[in-house]
Amino acid sequence: MSSFSPSCPGSGKSLMSSHIRYNLIHNRTKENLDLDRFIPNRSAIDFDYAHYMLTEGWKDKEKDSSVTSPSKEAYRQRMKEVFGMNRSRILAFSNKPPAPLPISTPQLEGASVGKRRHRRVPQIAERMLDCPGLVDDYYLNLLDWGKSNVIAIALENTVYLWDASSHTSWELETVSDDKGPVTSVSWAPDGRNIAIGLNNSEVQVWDSITNKKLRTLSDGHQARVGTLTWNNNILTTGSADSKIINNDLRVRNHIIETYRGHRNEVCGLKWSPSGRYLVSGGNDNLVHIWDRSMAGLNSASQWLHRIQDHTAAVKALAWCPYQSNMLASGGGMADGCIKFWNINTGACLNSIDTGSQVSALLWNNNDRELLSSHGLPDNKLTLWKYPSMVQMAELTGHTSRVLFMSQSPDGHSVASVGDETLRIWNVFGSPDEVKSSKETSAPEPFAHVSRIR
């Protein structure tokens, strides 16, 4: 049987050899010029005209070459234009782009109005209060801003209250030397009652309206109570004896749960917004997350997670307001890190080295921002954008380490304490607030300085 090799008409070379030679040339050209294929767009091709040009169009071209009269030539060209026959290409590779839609001026104005404005963070404290006698102890918690817009601050053996609305202050209580100094203060959720921890291990509960003591808890701890936190009617206390106790103030036998897990002083406590989880930080560099549903009555409870990543005492703790399973923690001087945790898994989501002692953390309730206060060596407040952790602002003014920080009820302002001064910053204020010229005029020297006592 003879082999079959198709040939090109009028040529002795085979189609196969021509195809191979074409591929070699085409590949070489593609390598040199880096060209790509042209793919026709079928939706843009006039197939009737293409068929005519392939079958009859060559005849018209031969006739055109024999025409010598200029008038006939002009007539033919005019007819081609009228009937769309003056095209030279059969294949179409792209559609004509659509004309842009007109945009009216009101639409442009609306777009500019909707654009997010950059928020300016004031770099100077709105108000400064003198706090002589402030105990310089990192492990205590001597400041709290209550729901009724009253700030409580402990100075040695005395607790003072300052109304942020009326700018008036008064003394709530002064304890004796055998009980003091005051080691912690914490407002109840109602903004009326306040808990006070003492150096002699007692905890007192006071009515701030009547200035009367409601109750004394004296049978729970054996050392100073440096941190307090509320969960509705449950007052949780943390002590230098390493114990954490839940106290139900509605019943006579107030101790209902005890958490044991720290090896040293407990210096930070925070209940989650849901009231289910409690986080504790201690001078043993540990962070514990406790699930109240796992707690046993009057018995030591097992922690849900034990976190050992910090290398210094952990006092700064803050639950994320818009992500219920996320927690932020800050370490002391030898650590200086802010870490973010998934409490469901106990995994560390991110860690930022601030280079300075972290004494407190506060979330912005209206935006994804985190404020941190720092002790040595920076003595400042830093505003971070979350989750990028880019610094948005640094608030300076304290001349020694910032020990405590608390947030106003509306979430806009923050009070910080250090160097025997209390400073109020409008760090989380609304970006659209525009002060009048009278308010922004230069104040008289020291006009913003007041005294707590």
PDB file of C-alpha atoms in Angstrom, residues 170-431:
ATOM      1  CA  TRP A 170     -15.832  65.670  97.327  1.00  0.00           C
ATOM      2  CA  GLU A 171     -14.390  63.123  99.714  1.00  0.00           C
ATOM      3  CA  LEU A 172     -16.134  59.751  99.968  1.00  0.00           C
ATOM      4  CA  GLU A 173     -14.120  57.996 102.671  1.00  0.00           C
ATOM      5  CA  THR A 174     -10.864  58.043 104.572  1.00  0.00           C
ATOM      6  CA  VAL A 175      -9.726  54.770 106.152  1.00  0.00           C
ATOM      7  CA  SER A 176      -7.453  54.374 109.139  1.00  0.00           C
ATOM      8  CA  ASP A 177      -3.768  53.663 108.767  1.00  0.00           C
ATOM      9  CA  ASP A 178      -4.178  50.071 109.960  1.00  0.00           C
ATOM     10  CA  LYS A 179      -6.508  49.417 106.995  1.00  0.00           C
ATOM     11  CA  GLY A 180      -5.007  51.635 104.345  1.00  0.00           C
ATOM     12  CA  PRO A 181      -3.843  52.671 101.983  1.00  0.00           C
ATOM     13  CA  VAL A 182      -6.639  52.153  99.476  1.00  0.00           C
ATOM     14  CA  THR A 183      -5.441  49.650  96.861  1.00  0.00           C
ATOM     15  CA  SER A 184      -8.323  49.528  94.331  1.00  0.00           C
ATOM     16  CA  VAL A 185     -11.622  51.195  93.372  1.00  0.00           C
ATOM     17  CA  SER A 186     -14.377  50.044  91.007  1.00  0.00           C
ATOM     18  CA  TRP A 187     -17.827  51.427  90.210  1.00  0.00           C
ATOM     19  CA  ALA A 188     -20.818  49.104  90.144  1.00  0.00           C
ATOM     20  CA  PRO A 189     -22.764  48.920  86.847  1.00  0.00           C
ATOM     21  CA  ASP A 190     -25.481  51.189  88.290  1.00  0.00           C
ATOM     22  CA  GLY A 191     -23.006  54.068  88.677  1.00  0.00           C
ATOM     23  CA  ARG A 192     -24.097  54.626  92.278  1.00  0.00           C
ATOM     24  CA  ASN A 193     -22.378  52.009  94.428  1.00  0.00           C
ATOM     25  CA  ILE A 194     -18.606  51.714  94.510  1.00  0.00           C
ATOM     26  CA  ALA A 195     -16.294  48.961  95.784  1.00  0.00           C
ATOM     27  CA  ILE A 196     -13.056  49.845  97.576  1.00  0.00           C
ATOM     28  CA  GLY A 197     -10.203  47.392  98.131  1.00  0.00           C
ATOM     29  CA  LEU A 198      -7.864  47.917 101.061  1.00  0.00           C
ATOM     30  CA  ASN A 199      -4.343  47.033 102.019  1.00  0.00           C
ATOM     31  CA  ASN A 200      -5.555  44.939 104.990  1.00  0.00           C
ATOM     32  CA  SER A 201      -7.447  42.528 102.630  1.00  0.00           C
ATOM     33  CA  GLU A 202     -10.897  44.033 103.272  1.00  0.00           C
ATOM     34  CA  VAL A 203     -13.343  45.162 100.600  1.00  0.00           C
ATOM     35  CA  GLN A 204     -15.925  47.854 101.332  1.00  0.00           C
ATOM     36  CA  VAL A 205     -19.012  48.754  99.304  1.00  0.00           C
ATOM     37  CA  TRP A 206     -20.282  52.345  99.523  1.00  0.00           C
ATOM     38  CA  ASP A 207     -23.304  54.312  98.320  1.00  0.00           C
ATOM     39  CA  SER A 208     -21.883  57.400  96.598  1.00  0.00           C
ATOM     40  CA  ILE A 209     -25.155  59.352  96.865  1.00  0.00           C
ATOM     41  CA  THR A 210     -25.680  59.004 100.599  1.00  0.00           C
ATOM     42  CA  ASN A 211     -21.969  58.577 101.435  1.00  0.00           C
ATOM     43  CA  LYS A 212     -22.804  55.519 103.523  1.00  0.00           C
ATOM     44  CA  LYS A 213     -20.985  52.212 103.757  1.00  0.00           C
ATOM     45  CA  LEU A 214     -23.261  49.352 102.708  1.00  0.00           C
ATOM     46  CA  ARG A 215     -21.107  46.312 103.425  1.00  0.00           C
ATOM     47  CA  THR A 216     -17.644  45.082 104.384  1.00  0.00           C
ATOM     48  CA  LEU A 217     -16.195  41.845 102.996  1.00  0.00           C
ATOM     49  CA  SER A 218     -13.459  40.702 105.353  1.00  0.00           C
ATOM     50  CA  ASP A 219     -13.392  36.913 105.243  1.00  0.00           C
ATOM     51  CA  GLY A 220     -12.152  36.201 101.739  1.00  0.00           C
ATOM     52  CA  HIS A 221      -8.516  37.269 101.259  1.00  0.00           C
ATOM     53  CA  GLN A 222      -5.377  37.263 103.379  1.00  0.00           C
ATOM     54  CA  ALA A 223      -3.502  40.094 101.592  1.00  0.00           C
ATOM     55  CA  ARG A 224      -4.195  43.418  99.895  1.00  0.00           C
ATOM     56  CA  VAL A 225      -6.947  43.549  97.265  1.00  0.00           C
ATOM     57  CA  GLY A 226      -5.394  45.272  94.268  1.00  0.00           C
ATOM     58  CA  THR A 227      -8.035  44.710  91.572  1.00  0.00           C
ATOM     59  CA  LEU A 228     -11.844  44.640  91.367  1.00  0.00           C
ATOM     60  CA  THR A 229     -14.418  44.033  88.640  1.00  0.00           C
ATOM     61  CA  TRP A 230     -18.225  43.713  88.505  1.00  0.00           C
ATOM     62  CA  ASN A 231     -20.538  41.277  86.738  1.00  0.00           C
ATOM     63  CA  ASN A 232     -24.034  42.613  87.538  1.00  0.00           C
ATOM     64  CA  ASN A 233     -24.467  41.806  91.255  1.00  0.00           C
ATOM     65  CA  ILE A 234     -21.262  39.764  91.420  1.00  0.00           C
ATOM     66  CA  LEU A 235     -18.176  41.591  92.709  1.00  0.00           C
ATOM     67  CA  THR A 236     -14.944  39.807  91.758  1.00  0.00           C
ATOM     68  CA  THR A 237     -11.845  40.534  93.823  1.00  0.00           C
ATOM     69  CA  GLY A 238      -8.192  39.762  93.124  1.00  0.00           C
ATOM     70  CA  SER A 239      -5.532  39.788  95.806  1.00  0.00           C
ATOM     71  CA  ALA A 240      -1.838  39.506  96.527  1.00  0.00           C
ATOM     72  CA  ASP A 241      -2.679  36.110  98.058  1.00  0.00           C
ATOM     73  CA  SER A 242      -3.077  34.914  94.400  1.00  0.00           C
ATOM     74  CA  LYS A 243      -6.793  34.097  94.835  1.00  0.00           C
ATOM     75  CA  ILE A 244      -9.760  35.390  92.837  1.00  0.00           C
ATOM     76  CA  ILE A 245     -13.167  35.369  94.566  1.00  0.00           C
ATOM     77  CA  ASN A 246     -16.667  35.938  93.221  1.00  0.00           C
ATOM     78  CA  ASN A 247     -18.823  37.667  95.840  1.00  0.00           C
ATOM     79  CA  ASP A 248     -22.619  37.770  95.507  1.00  0.00           C
ATOM     80  CA  LEU A 249     -23.644  40.879  97.455  1.00  0.00           C
ATOM     81  CA  ARG A 250     -27.299  39.795  97.565  1.00  0.00           C
ATOM     82  CA  VAL A 251     -26.670  36.953 100.010  1.00  0.00           C
ATOM     83  CA  ARG A 252     -25.172  36.744 103.480  1.00  0.00           C
ATOM     84  CA  ASN A 253     -22.533  34.136 102.579  1.00  0.00           C
ATOM     85  CA  HIS A 254     -21.152  36.192  99.742  1.00  0.00           C
ATOM     86  CA  ILE A 255     -18.317  33.911  98.530  1.00  0.00           C
ATOM     87  CA  ILE A 256     -19.814  31.796  95.754  1.00  0.00           C
ATOM     88  CA  GLU A 257     -16.777  30.877  93.596  1.00  0.00           C
ATOM     89  CA  THR A 258     -13.019  30.865  94.023  1.00  0.00           C
ATOM     90  CA  TYR A 259     -10.491  30.756  91.197  1.00  0.00           C
ATOM     91  CA  ARG A 260      -6.986  29.464  91.892  1.00  0.00           C
ATOM     92  CA  GLY A 261      -4.309  29.382  89.243  1.00  0.00           C
ATOM     93  CA  HIS A 262      -1.970  32.324  89.797  1.00  0.00           C
ATOM     94  CA  ARG A 263       1.252  31.886  91.711  1.00  0.00           C
ATOM     95  CA  ASN A 264       1.639  35.547  92.694  1.00  0.00           C
ATOM     96  CA  GLU A 265      -0.370  38.748  93.104  1.00  0.00           C
ATOM     97  CA  VAL A 266      -3.420  39.188  90.866  1.00  0.00           C
ATOM     98  CA  CYS A 267      -3.207  42.718  89.410  1.00  0.00           C
ATOM     99  CA  GLY A 268      -5.730  42.671  86.544  1.00  0.00           C
ATOM    100  CA  LEU A 269      -9.354  41.477  86.250  1.00  0.00           C
ATOM    101  CA  LYS A 270     -11.992  42.011  83.548  1.00  0.00           C
ATOM    102  CA  TRP A 271     -15.354  40.337  82.873  1.00  0.00           C
ATOM    103  CA  SER A 272     -16.365  39.912  79.249  1.00  0.00           C
ATOM    104  CA  PRO A 273     -19.401  41.959  78.085  1.00  0.00           C
ATOM    105  CA  SER A 274     -21.496  38.775  78.039  1.00  0.00           C
ATOM    106  CA  GLY A 275     -20.639  38.044  81.660  1.00  0.00           C
ATOM    107  CA  ARG A 276     -19.542  34.510  80.885  1.00  0.00           C
ATOM    108  CA  TYR A 277     -15.749  34.821  80.731  1.00  0.00           C
ATOM    109  CA  LEU A 278     -13.349  36.351  83.242  1.00  0.00           C
ATOM    110  CA  VAL A 279      -9.757  37.197  82.390  1.00  0.00           C
ATOM    111  CA  SER A 280      -7.102  37.641  85.057  1.00  0.00           C
ATOM    112  CA  GLY A 281      -3.513  38.834  84.880  1.00  0.00           C
ATOM    113  CA  GLY A 282      -0.864  38.494  87.545  1.00  0.00           C
ATOM    114  CA  ASN A 283       2.616  39.349  88.705  1.00  0.00           C
ATOM    115  CA  ASP A 284       3.547  35.764  87.783  1.00  0.00           C
ATOM    116  CA  ASN A 285       3.414  36.815  84.070  1.00  0.00           C
ATOM    117  CA  LEU A 286       0.349  34.605  83.572  1.00  0.00           C
ATOM    118  CA  VAL A 287      -3.027  35.280  81.980  1.00  0.00           C
ATOM    119  CA  HIS A 288      -5.965  33.022  82.823  1.00  0.00           C
ATOM    120  CA  ILE A 289      -9.316  32.869  81.067  1.00  0.00           C
ATOM    121  CA  TRP A 290     -12.100  31.472  83.218  1.00  0.00           C
ATOM    122  CA  ASP A 291     -15.500  30.229  82.058  1.00  0.00           C
ATOM    123  CA  ARG A 292     -18.082  30.897  84.752  1.00  0.00           C
ATOM    124  CA  SER A 293     -20.259  28.057  83.490  1.00  0.00           C
ATOM    125  CA  MET A 294     -17.451  25.703  84.574  1.00  0.00           C
ATOM    126  CA  ALA A 295     -17.133  27.190  88.055  1.00  0.00           C
ATOM    127  CA  GLY A 296     -17.935  25.047  91.065  1.00  0.00           C
ATOM    128  CA  LEU A 297     -19.720  26.248  94.180  1.00  0.00           C
ATOM    129  CA  ASN A 298     -17.195  27.211  96.907  1.00  0.00           C
ATOM    130  CA  SER A 299     -14.495  25.170  95.216  1.00  0.00           C
ATOM    131  CA  ALA A 300     -11.383  25.881  93.207  1.00  0.00           C
ATOM    132  CA  SER A 301     -12.256  26.120  89.518  1.00  0.00           C
ATOM    133  CA  GLN A 302     -10.141  25.115  86.541  1.00  0.00           C
ATOM    134  CA  TRP A 303      -9.201  27.751  84.021  1.00  0.00           C
ATOM    135  CA  LEU A 304     -10.301  27.541  80.416  1.00  0.00           C
ATOM    136  CA  HIS A 305      -6.927  28.765  79.094  1.00  0.00           C
ATOM    137  CA  ARG A 306      -3.601  29.529  80.753  1.00  0.00           C
ATOM    138  CA  ILE A 307      -1.455  31.939  78.711  1.00  0.00           C
ATOM    139  CA  GLN A 308       2.262  32.039  79.449  1.00  0.00           C
ATOM    140  CA  ASP A 309       3.576  34.125  76.550  1.00  0.00           C
ATOM    141  CA  HIS A 310       4.236  37.363  78.466  1.00  0.00           C
ATOM    142  CA  THR A 311       7.599  37.833  80.147  1.00  0.00           C
ATOM    143  CA  ALA A 312       6.482  40.377  82.773  1.00  0.00           C
ATOM    144  CA  ALA A 313       3.477  41.114  84.968  1.00  0.00           C
ATOM    145  CA  VAL A 314       0.160  41.446  83.122  1.00  0.00           C
ATOM    146  CA  LYS A 315      -2.156  44.162  84.365  1.00  0.00           C
ATOM    147  CA  ALA A 316      -3.565  45.652  81.125  1.00  0.00           C
ATOM    148  CA  LEU A 317      -6.563  43.638  79.893  1.00  0.00           C
ATOM    149  CA  ALA A 318      -9.353  44.649  77.481  1.00  0.00           C
ATOM    150  CA  TRP A 319     -12.170  42.734  75.761  1.00  0.00           C
ATOM    151  CA  CYS A 320     -12.836  43.695  72.140  1.00  0.00           C
ATOM    152  CA  PRO A 321     -16.267  45.415  71.918  1.00  0.00           C
ATOM    153  CA  TYR A 322     -17.041  44.240  68.364  1.00  0.00           C
ATOM    154  CA  GLN A 323     -15.476  40.745  68.424  1.00  0.00           C
ATOM    155  CA  SER A 324     -16.648  38.880  71.494  1.00  0.00           C
ATOM    156  CA  ASN A 325     -14.033  36.131  71.307  1.00  0.00           C
ATOM    157  CA  MET A 326     -11.014  38.449  71.192  1.00  0.00           C
ATOM    158  CA  LEU A 327      -8.970  39.761  74.104  1.00  0.00           C
ATOM    159  CA  ALA A 328      -6.034  42.180  74.296  1.00  0.00           C
ATOM    160  CA  SER A 329      -3.364  41.969  77.008  1.00  0.00           C
ATOM    161  CA  GLY A 330      -0.325  44.095  77.798  1.00  0.00           C
ATOM    162  CA  GLY A 331       2.857  43.174  79.655  1.00  0.00           C
ATOM    163  CA  GLY A 332       5.073  45.054  82.091  1.00  0.00           C
ATOM    164  CA  MET A 333       8.481  46.622  81.639  1.00  0.00           C
ATOM    165  CA  ALA A 334      10.439  43.468  80.807  1.00  0.00           C
ATOM    166  CA  ASP A 335       7.818  42.512  78.224  1.00  0.00           C
ATOM    167  CA  GLY A 336       6.287  45.676  76.728  1.00  0.00           C
ATOM    168  CA  CYS A 337       4.109  43.721  74.297  1.00  0.00           C
ATOM    169  CA  ILE A 338       0.436  44.007  73.381  1.00  0.00           C
ATOM    170  CA  LYS A 339      -0.951  40.623  72.440  1.00  0.00           C
ATOM    171  CA  PHE A 340      -4.312  39.628  70.942  1.00  0.00           C
ATOM    172  CA  TRP A 341      -5.963  36.316  71.784  1.00  0.00           C
ATOM    173  CA  ASN A 342      -8.749  34.116  70.466  1.00  0.00           C
ATOM    174  CA  ILE A 343     -10.368  32.934  73.695  1.00  0.00           C
ATOM    175  CA  ASN A 344     -12.099  30.023  71.980  1.00  0.00           C
ATOM    176  CA  THR A 345      -8.805  28.405  71.041  1.00  0.00           C
ATOM    177  CA  GLY A 346      -6.315  30.258  73.242  1.00  0.00           C
ATOM    178  CA  ALA A 347      -4.257  31.122  70.152  1.00  0.00           C
ATOM    179  CA  CYS A 348      -2.265  34.339  69.873  1.00  0.00           C
ATOM    180  CA  LEU A 349      -3.566  36.356  66.905  1.00  0.00           C
ATOM    181  CA  ASN A 350      -0.922  39.085  66.903  1.00  0.00           C
ATOM    182  CA  SER A 351       1.815  40.592  69.067  1.00  0.00           C
ATOM    183  CA  ILE A 352       3.249  44.126  68.995  1.00  0.00           C
ATOM    184  CA  ASP A 353       6.364  45.176  70.892  1.00  0.00           C
ATOM    185  CA  THR A 354       5.742  48.717  72.170  1.00  0.00           C
ATOM    186  CA  GLY A 355       9.165  49.060  73.769  1.00  0.00           C
ATOM    187  CA  SER A 356       7.574  50.307  76.995  1.00  0.00           C
ATOM    188  CA  GLN A 357       5.694  49.098  80.069  1.00  0.00           C
ATOM    189  CA  VAL A 358       1.972  48.655  79.272  1.00  0.00           C
ATOM    190  CA  SER A 359      -0.225  49.727  82.192  1.00  0.00           C
ATOM    191  CA  ALA A 360      -3.710  49.830  80.619  1.00  0.00           C
ATOM    192  CA  LEU A 361      -5.639  49.129  77.396  1.00  0.00           C
ATOM    193  CA  LEU A 362      -8.924  50.638  76.176  1.00  0.00           C
ATOM    194  CA  TRP A 363     -10.882  49.938  72.973  1.00  0.00           C
ATOM    195  CA  ASN A 364     -12.735  52.606  71.014  1.00  0.00           C
ATOM    196  CA  ASN A 365     -16.408  51.569  71.084  1.00  0.00           C
ATOM    197  CA  ASN A 366     -17.164  53.346  67.786  1.00  0.00           C
ATOM    198  CA  ASP A 367     -14.154  52.477  65.655  1.00  0.00           C
ATOM    199  CA  ARG A 368     -11.435  49.865  65.337  1.00  0.00           C
ATOM    200  CA  GLU A 369      -8.891  51.590  67.534  1.00  0.00           C
ATOM    201  CA  LEU A 370      -6.998  50.663  70.679  1.00  0.00           C
ATOM    202  CA  LEU A 371      -5.484  53.038  73.232  1.00  0.00           C
ATOM    203  CA  SER A 372      -2.571  51.948  75.405  1.00  0.00           C
ATOM    204  CA  SER A 373      -0.974  53.727  78.350  1.00  0.00           C
ATOM    205  CA  HIS A 374       2.700  53.277  79.114  1.00  0.00           C
ATOM    206  CA  GLY A 375       5.109  53.580  81.977  1.00  0.00           C
ATOM    207  CA  LEU A 376       8.854  53.542  81.719  1.00  0.00           C
ATOM    208  CA  PRO A 377      10.568  54.621  79.591  1.00  0.00           C
ATOM    209  CA  ASP A 378       8.006  56.479  77.409  1.00  0.00           C
ATOM    210  CA  ASN A 379       5.335  57.702  79.913  1.00  0.00           C
ATOM    211  CA  LYS A 380       2.729  58.315  77.199  1.00  0.00           C
ATOM    212  CA  LEU A 381      -0.563  57.214  75.674  1.00  0.00           C
ATOM    213  CA  THR A 382      -0.546  55.631  72.203  1.00  0.00           C
ATOM    214  CA  LEU A 383      -3.517  55.299  69.858  1.00  0.00           C
ATOM    215  CA  TRP A 384      -3.352  52.313  67.489  1.00  0.00           C
ATOM    216  CA  LYS A 385      -5.379  51.435  64.411  1.00  0.00           C
ATOM    217  CA  TYR A 386      -6.590  47.839  64.561  1.00  0.00           C
ATOM    218  CA  PRO A 387      -5.780  45.370  63.053  1.00  0.00           C
ATOM    219  CA  SER A 388      -2.833  47.023  61.250  1.00  0.00           C
ATOM    220  CA  MET A 389      -1.511  48.344  64.616  1.00  0.00           C
ATOM    221  CA  VAL A 390      -0.278  51.509  62.942  1.00  0.00           C
ATOM    222  CA  GLN A 391       0.243  54.342  65.407  1.00  0.00           C
ATOM    223  CA  MET A 392      -2.357  57.075  64.890  1.00  0.00           C
ATOM    224  CA  ALA A 393      -1.291  59.425  67.674  1.00  0.00           C
ATOM    225  CA  GLU A 394       0.939  59.765  70.728  1.00  0.00           C
ATOM    226  CA  LEU A 395      -0.367  61.737  73.703  1.00  0.00           C
ATOM    227  CA  THR A 396       2.413  63.102  75.871  1.00  0.00           C
ATOM    228  CA  GLY A 397       2.400  65.310  78.923  1.00  0.00           C
ATOM    229  CA  HIS A 398       2.916  63.001  81.877  1.00  0.00           C
ATOM    230  CA  THR A 399       6.389  63.418  83.334  1.00  0.00           C
ATOM    231  CA  SER A 400       6.481  59.979  84.951  1.00  0.00           C
ATOM    232  CA  ARG A 401       4.910  56.628  84.191  1.00  0.00           C
ATOM    233  CA  VAL A 402       1.183  56.476  83.412  1.00  0.00           C
ATOM    234  CA  LEU A 403      -0.222  54.129  86.038  1.00  0.00           C
ATOM    235  CA  PHE A 404      -3.975  53.968  85.398  1.00  0.00           C
ATOM    236  CA  MET A 405      -6.485  54.752  82.663  1.00  0.00           C
ATOM    237  CA  SER A 406     -10.299  54.741  82.508  1.00  0.00           C
ATOM    238  CA  GLN A 407     -12.942  55.557  79.866  1.00  0.00           C
ATOM    239  CA  SER A 408     -15.912  57.935  80.117  1.00  0.00           C
ATOM    240  CA  PRO A 409     -19.481  56.541  79.951  1.00  0.00           C
ATOM    241  CA  ASP A 410     -20.034  57.974  76.448  1.00  0.00           C
ATOM    242  CA  GLY A 411     -16.777  56.397  75.284  1.00  0.00           C
ATOM    243  CA  HIS A 412     -15.326  59.660  73.924  1.00  0.00           C
ATOM    244  CA  SER A 413     -12.932  60.705  76.682  1.00  0.00           C
ATOM    245  CA  VAL A 414     -10.225  58.937  78.644  1.00  0.00           C
ATOM    246  CA  ALA A 415      -8.737  59.770  82.036  1.00  0.00           C
ATOM    247  CA  SER A 416      -5.111  58.912  82.738  1.00  0.00           C
ATOM    248  CA  VAL A 417      -3.213  59.182  86.017  1.00  0.00           C
ATOM    249  CA  GLY A 418       0.510  59.557  86.635  1.00  0.00           C
ATOM    250  CA  ASP A 419       3.026  62.031  88.109  1.00  0.00           C
ATOM    251  CA  GLU A 420       0.354  63.023  90.688  1.00  0.00           C
ATOM    252  CA  THR A 421      -1.894  64.457  87.971  1.00  0.00           C
ATOM    253  CA  LEU A 422      -5.133  63.272  86.383  1.00  0.00           C
ATOM    254  CA  ARG A 423      -5.505  64.245  82.725  1.00  0.00           C
ATOM    255  CA  ILE A 424      -8.619  63.972  80.556  1.00  0.00           C
ATOM    256  CA  TRP A 425      -8.158  63.433  76.826  1.00  0.00           C
ATOM    257  CA  ASN A 426     -10.792  63.618  74.083  1.00  0.00           C
ATOM    258  CA  VAL A 427      -9.058  60.780  72.276  1.00  0.00           C
ATOM    259  CA  PHE A 428     -12.146  58.923  71.013  1.00  0.00           C
ATOM    260  CA  GLY A 429     -14.239  62.027  70.278  1.00  0.00           C
ATOM    261  CA  SER A 430     -16.500  62.453  67.244  1.00  0.00           C
ATOM    262  CA  PRO A 431     -14.634  63.494  64.039  1.00  0.00           C
TER     263      PRO A 431
END
